[in-house]
mmCIF file of C-alpha atoms in Angstrom:
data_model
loop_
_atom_site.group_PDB
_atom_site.id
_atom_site.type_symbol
_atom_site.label_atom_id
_atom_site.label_comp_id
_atom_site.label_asym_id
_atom_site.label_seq_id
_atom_site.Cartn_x
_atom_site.Cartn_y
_atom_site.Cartn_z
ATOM 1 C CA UNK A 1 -58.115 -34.298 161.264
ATOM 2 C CA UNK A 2 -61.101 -32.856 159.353
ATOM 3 C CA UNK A 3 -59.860 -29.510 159.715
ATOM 4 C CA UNK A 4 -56.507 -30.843 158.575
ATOM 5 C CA UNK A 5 -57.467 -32.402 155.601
ATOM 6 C CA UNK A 6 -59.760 -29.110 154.223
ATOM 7 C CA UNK A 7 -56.993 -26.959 154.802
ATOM 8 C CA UNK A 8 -54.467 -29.290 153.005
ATOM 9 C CA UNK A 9 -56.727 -29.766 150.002
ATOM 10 C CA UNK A 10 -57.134 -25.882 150.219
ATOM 11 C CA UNK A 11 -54.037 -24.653 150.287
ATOM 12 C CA UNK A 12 -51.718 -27.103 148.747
ATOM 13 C CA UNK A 13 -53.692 -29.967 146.566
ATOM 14 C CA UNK A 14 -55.772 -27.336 145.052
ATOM 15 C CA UNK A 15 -53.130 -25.480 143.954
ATOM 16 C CA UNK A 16 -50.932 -27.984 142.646
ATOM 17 C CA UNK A 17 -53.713 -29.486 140.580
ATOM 18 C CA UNK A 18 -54.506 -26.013 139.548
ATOM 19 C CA UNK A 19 -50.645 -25.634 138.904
ATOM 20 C CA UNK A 20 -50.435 -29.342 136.709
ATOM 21 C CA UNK A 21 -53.370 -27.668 134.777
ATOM 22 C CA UNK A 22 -51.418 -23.988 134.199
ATOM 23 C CA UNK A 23 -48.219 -26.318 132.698
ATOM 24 C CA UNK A 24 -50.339 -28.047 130.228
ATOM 25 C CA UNK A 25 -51.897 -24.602 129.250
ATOM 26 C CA UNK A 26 -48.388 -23.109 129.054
ATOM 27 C CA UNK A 27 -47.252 -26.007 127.243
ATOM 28 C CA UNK A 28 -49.863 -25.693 124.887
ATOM 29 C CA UNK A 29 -48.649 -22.462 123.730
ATOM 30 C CA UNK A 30 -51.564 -20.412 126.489
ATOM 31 C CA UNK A 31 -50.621 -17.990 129.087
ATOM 32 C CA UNK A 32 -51.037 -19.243 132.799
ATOM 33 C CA UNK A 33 -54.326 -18.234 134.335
ATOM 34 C CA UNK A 34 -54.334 -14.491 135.941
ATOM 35 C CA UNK A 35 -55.411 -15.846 139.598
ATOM 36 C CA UNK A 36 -52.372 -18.692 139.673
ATOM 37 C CA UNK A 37 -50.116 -16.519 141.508
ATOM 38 C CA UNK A 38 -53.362 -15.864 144.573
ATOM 39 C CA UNK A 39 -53.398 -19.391 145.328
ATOM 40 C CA UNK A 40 -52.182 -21.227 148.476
ATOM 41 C CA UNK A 41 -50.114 -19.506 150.969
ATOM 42 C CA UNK A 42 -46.438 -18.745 151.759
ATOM 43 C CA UNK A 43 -44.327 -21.073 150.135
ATOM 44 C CA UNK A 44 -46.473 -22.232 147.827
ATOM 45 C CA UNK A 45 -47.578 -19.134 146.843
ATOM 46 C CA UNK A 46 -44.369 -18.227 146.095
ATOM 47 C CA UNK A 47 -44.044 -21.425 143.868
ATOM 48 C CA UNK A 48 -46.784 -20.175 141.923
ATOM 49 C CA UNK A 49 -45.814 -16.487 141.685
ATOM 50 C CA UNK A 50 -42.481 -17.533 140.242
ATOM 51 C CA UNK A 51 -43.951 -19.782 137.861
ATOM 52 C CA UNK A 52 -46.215 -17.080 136.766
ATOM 53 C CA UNK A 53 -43.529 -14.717 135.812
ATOM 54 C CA UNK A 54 -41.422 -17.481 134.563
ATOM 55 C CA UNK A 55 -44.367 -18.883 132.145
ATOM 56 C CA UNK A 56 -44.819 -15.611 130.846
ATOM 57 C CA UNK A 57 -40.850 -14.708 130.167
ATOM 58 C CA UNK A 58 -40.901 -17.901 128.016
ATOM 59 C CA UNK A 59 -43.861 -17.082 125.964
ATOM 60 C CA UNK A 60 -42.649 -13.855 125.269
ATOM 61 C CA UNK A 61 -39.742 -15.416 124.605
ATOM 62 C CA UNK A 62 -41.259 -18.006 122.286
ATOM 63 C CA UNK A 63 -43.437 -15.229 120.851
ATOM 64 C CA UNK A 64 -40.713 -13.318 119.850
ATOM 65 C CA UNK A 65 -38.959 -15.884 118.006
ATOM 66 C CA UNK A 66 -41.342 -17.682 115.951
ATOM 67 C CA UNK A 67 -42.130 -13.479 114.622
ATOM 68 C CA UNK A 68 -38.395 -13.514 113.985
ATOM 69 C CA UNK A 69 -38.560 -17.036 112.304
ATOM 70 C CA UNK A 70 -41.767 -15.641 110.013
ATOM 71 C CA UNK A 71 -39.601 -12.618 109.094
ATOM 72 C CA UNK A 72 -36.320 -14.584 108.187
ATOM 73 C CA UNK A 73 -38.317 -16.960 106.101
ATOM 74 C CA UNK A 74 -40.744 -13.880 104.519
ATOM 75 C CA UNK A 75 -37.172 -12.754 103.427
ATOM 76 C CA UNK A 76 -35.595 -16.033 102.332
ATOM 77 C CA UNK A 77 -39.105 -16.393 100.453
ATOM 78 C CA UNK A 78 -37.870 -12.931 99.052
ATOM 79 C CA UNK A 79 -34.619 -13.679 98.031
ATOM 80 C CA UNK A 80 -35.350 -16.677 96.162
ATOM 81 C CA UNK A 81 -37.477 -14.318 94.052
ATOM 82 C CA UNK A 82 -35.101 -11.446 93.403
ATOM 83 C CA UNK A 83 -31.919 -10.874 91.469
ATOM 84 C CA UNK A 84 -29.539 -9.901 94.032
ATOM 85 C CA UNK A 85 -27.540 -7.280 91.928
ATOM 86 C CA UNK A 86 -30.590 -5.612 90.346
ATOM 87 C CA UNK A 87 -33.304 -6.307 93.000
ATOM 88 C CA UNK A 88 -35.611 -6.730 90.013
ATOM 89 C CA UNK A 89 -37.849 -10.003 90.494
ATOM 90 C CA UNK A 90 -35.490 -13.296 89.306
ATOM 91 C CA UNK A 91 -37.042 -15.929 86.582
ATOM 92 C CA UNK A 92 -38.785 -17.613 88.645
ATOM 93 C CA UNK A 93 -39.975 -14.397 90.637
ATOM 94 C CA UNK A 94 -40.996 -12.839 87.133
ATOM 95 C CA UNK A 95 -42.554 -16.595 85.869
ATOM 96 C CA UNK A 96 -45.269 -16.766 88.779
ATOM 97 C CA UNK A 97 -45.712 -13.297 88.033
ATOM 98 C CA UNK A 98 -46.521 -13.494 84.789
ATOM 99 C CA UNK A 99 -48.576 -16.959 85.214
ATOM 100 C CA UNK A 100 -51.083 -14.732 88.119
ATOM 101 C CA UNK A 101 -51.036 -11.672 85.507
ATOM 102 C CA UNK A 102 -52.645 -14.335 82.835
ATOM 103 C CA UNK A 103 -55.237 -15.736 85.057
ATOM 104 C CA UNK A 104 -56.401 -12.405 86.107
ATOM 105 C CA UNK A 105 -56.575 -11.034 82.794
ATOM 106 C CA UNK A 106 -58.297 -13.929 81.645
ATOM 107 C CA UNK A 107 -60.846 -13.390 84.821
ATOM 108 C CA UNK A 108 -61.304 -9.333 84.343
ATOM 109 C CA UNK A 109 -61.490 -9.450 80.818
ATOM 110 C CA UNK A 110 -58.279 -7.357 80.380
ATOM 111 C CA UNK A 111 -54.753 -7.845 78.438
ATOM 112 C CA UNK A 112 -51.048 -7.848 79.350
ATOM 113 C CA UNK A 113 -48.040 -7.474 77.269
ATOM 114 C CA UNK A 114 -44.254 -8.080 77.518
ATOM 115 C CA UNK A 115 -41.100 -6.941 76.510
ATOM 116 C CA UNK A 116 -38.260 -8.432 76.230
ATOM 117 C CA UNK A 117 -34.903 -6.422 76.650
ATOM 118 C CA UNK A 118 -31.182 -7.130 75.742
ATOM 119 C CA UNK A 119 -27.978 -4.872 76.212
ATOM 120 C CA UNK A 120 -26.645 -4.657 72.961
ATOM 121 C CA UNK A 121 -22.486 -5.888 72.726
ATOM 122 C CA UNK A 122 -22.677 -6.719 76.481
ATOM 123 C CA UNK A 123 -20.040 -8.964 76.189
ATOM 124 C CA UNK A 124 -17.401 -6.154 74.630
ATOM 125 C CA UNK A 125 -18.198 -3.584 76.918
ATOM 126 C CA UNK A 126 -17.125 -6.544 79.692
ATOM 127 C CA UNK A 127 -14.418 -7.245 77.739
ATOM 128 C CA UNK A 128 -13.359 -3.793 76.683
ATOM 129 C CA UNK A 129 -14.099 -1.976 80.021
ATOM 130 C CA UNK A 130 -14.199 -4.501 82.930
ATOM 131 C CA UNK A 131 -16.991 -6.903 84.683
ATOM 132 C CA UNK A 132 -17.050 -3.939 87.048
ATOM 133 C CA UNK A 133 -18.375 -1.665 84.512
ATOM 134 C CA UNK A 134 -20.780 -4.201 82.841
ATOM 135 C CA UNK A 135 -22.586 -4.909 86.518
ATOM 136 C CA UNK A 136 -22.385 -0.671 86.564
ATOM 137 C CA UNK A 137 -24.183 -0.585 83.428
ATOM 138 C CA UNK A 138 -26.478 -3.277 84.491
ATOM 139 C CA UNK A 139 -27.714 -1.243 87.187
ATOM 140 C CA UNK A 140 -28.346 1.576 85.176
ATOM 141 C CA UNK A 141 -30.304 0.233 82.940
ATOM 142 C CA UNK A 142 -32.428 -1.455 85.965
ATOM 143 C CA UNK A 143 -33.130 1.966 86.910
ATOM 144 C CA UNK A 144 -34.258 3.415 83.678
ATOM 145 C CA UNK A 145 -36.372 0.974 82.978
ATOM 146 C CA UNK A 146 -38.072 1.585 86.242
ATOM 147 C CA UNK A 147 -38.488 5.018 85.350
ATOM 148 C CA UNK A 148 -40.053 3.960 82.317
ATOM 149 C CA UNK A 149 -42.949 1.408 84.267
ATOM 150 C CA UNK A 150 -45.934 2.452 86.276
ATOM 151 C CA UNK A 151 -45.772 1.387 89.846
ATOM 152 C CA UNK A 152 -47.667 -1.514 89.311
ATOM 153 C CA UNK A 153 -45.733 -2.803 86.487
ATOM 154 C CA UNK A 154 -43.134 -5.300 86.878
ATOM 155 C CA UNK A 155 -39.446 -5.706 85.941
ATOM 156 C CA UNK A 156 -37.027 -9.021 86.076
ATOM 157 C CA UNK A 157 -33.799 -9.519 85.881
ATOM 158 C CA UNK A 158 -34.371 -12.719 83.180
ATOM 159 C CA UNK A 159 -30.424 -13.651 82.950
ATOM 160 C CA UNK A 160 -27.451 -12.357 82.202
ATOM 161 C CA UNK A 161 -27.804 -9.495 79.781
ATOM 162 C CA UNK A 162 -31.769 -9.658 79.611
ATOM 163 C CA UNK A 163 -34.601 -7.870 81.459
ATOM 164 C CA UNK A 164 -38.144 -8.822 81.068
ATOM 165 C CA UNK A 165 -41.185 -6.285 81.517
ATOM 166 C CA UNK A 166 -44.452 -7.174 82.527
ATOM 167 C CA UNK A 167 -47.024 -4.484 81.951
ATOM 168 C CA UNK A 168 -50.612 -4.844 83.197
ATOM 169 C CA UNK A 169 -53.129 -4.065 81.809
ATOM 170 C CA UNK A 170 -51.713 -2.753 78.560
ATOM 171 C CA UNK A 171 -52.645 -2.228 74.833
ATOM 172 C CA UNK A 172 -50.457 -2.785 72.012
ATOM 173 C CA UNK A 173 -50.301 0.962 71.335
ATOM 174 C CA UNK A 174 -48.878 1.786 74.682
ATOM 175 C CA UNK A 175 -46.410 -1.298 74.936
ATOM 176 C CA UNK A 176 -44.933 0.227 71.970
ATOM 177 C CA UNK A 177 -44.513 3.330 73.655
ATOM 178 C CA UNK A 178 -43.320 1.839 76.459
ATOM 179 C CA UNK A 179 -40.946 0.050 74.657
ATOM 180 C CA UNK A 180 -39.649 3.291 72.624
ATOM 181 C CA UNK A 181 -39.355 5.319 75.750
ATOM 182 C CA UNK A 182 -37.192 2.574 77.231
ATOM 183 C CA UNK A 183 -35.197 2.370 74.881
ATOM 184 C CA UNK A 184 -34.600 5.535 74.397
ATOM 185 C CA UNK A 185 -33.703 6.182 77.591
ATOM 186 C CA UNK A 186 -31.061 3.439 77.659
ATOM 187 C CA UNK A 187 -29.479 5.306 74.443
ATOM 188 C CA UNK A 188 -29.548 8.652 75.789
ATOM 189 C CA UNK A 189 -27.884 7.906 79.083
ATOM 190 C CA UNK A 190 -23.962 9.302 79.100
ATOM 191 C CA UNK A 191 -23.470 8.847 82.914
ATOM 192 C CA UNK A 192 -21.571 5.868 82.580
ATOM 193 C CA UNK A 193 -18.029 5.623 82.884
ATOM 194 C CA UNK A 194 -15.086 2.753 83.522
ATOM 195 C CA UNK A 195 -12.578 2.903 86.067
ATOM 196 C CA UNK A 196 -10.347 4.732 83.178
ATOM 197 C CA UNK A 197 -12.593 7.290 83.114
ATOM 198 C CA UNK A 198 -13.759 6.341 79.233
ATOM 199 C CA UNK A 199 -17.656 7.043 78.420
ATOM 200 C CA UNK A 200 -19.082 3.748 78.110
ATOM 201 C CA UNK A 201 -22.062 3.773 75.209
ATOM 202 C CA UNK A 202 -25.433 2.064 75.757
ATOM 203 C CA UNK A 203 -28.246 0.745 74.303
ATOM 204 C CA UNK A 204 -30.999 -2.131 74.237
ATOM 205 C CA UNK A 205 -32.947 -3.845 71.533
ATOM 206 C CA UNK A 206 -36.729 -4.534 72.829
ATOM 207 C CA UNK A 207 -39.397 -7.180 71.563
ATOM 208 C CA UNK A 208 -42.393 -6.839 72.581
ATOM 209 C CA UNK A 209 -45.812 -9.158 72.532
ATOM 210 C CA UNK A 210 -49.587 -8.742 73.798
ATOM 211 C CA UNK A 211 -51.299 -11.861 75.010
ATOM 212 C CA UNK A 212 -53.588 -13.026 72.596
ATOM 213 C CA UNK A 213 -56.265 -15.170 72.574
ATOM 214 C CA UNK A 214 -54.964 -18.802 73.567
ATOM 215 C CA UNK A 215 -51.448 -17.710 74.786
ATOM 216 C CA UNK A 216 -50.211 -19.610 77.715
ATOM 217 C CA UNK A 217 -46.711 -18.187 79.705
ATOM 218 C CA UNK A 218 -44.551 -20.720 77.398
ATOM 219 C CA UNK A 219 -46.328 -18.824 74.244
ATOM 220 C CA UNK A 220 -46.656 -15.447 75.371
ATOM 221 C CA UNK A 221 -42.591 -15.835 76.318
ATOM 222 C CA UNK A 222 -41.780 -17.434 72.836
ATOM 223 C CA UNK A 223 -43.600 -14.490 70.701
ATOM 224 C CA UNK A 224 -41.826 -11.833 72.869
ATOM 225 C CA UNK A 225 -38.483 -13.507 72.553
ATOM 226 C CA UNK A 226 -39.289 -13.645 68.461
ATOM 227 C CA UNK A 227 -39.858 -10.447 68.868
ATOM 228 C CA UNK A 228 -36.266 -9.794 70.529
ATOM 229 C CA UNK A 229 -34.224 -11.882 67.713
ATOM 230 C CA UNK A 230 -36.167 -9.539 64.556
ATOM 231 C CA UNK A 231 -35.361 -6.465 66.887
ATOM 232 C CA UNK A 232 -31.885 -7.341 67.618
ATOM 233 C CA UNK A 233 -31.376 -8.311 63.186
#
């Protein structure tokens, strides 16, 4: 009976207690232990083999999805900060840009400008040429004014006809240049057509504004859209 009982509690109570243990590991988000599948004999080690392999298909499993969850919501996260038709930032992508750009040139002792762009008679060239054509032209000036920014600078999509640049760290002489250059790269560009086949003619007043001194993102937006309504007069 001695013999019995040692054997039992060696090769079947041990195990399962060991086994009760592995399930709240596994449960717990922890691979089973590497020895689980050596315990007991026959049957049972069977039992324990299988659970093995099972335990580990489901963490996988589980592993795999919760990367796939991370990725879905890093682009969700994404979306909610771009303009779909542009892929510039949106407002509120380009607003929490602008609010960090602030604090760290508050902290490094450095300044940041904007500028504030907006298609000139966007609403005839819709009305003459198409909504086709004005999300065409749109997109070309989204790509000029890319190729008018450093890497590191930022463009938005701020709303229907209107772009906002963020350039950091910048002087005043050089966000007038940039501002020029944009500009006249928007006025220069004869690529664009409507579905007739009829040039379509761009161009883009700017305003512009450095952060001075006391300027929060309400008044740094304010001066630059000033800016805008004496550029567009």
């Amino acid at each position: 009976l001695a013999l019995l009982a040692l054997a039992l509690n060696r090769l079947v109570l041990r195990p399962l207690e060991r086994l009760n243990e592995a399930m709240a590991e596994v449960a717990g988000g922890k691979p089973p232990p590497a020895n689980l599948s050596r315990l007991g004999l026959g049957e049972m080690r069977v039992a324990m083999t299988h659970f093995t392999e099972m335990a580990n298909t489901v963490l996988a499993s589980r592993s795999e999805l919760e990367e796939k969850v991370r990725e879905r919501t890093a682009d969700l996260e994404r979306l909610s900060r771009t303009d779909p038709m542009t892929g510039l930032l949106n407002r509120r992508g380009m607003t929490e840009q602008i609010a960090g750009a602030i604090s760290r040139a508050r902290r490094e002792q450095h300044t940041i400008g904007v500028l504030w762009v907006d298609v000139d008679w966007f609403k005839e060239i819709n009305d003459r040429h198409g909504h086709a054509t004005g999300d065409e032209a749109l997109k070309a000036i989204t790509a000029l004014i890319q190729a008018c920014i450093r890497p590191y600078d930022h463009g938005a999509r701020w709303g229907g006809d209107e772009f906002l640049v963020l350039l950091s760290p910048i002087d005043t002489v050089h966000l007038d240049v940039v501002g020029v250059r944009i500009r006249k790269a928007v006025a220069d560009y004869a690529d664009l057509v409507d579905e007739a086949g009829r040039p379509v003619k761009l161009s883009v007043s700017i305003g512009g504004h450095l952060l001075q001194p006391g300027d929060d993102l309400d008044s740094l937006l304010n001066s630059a859209d000033q800016a805008l309504y004496t550029a567009k007069s």
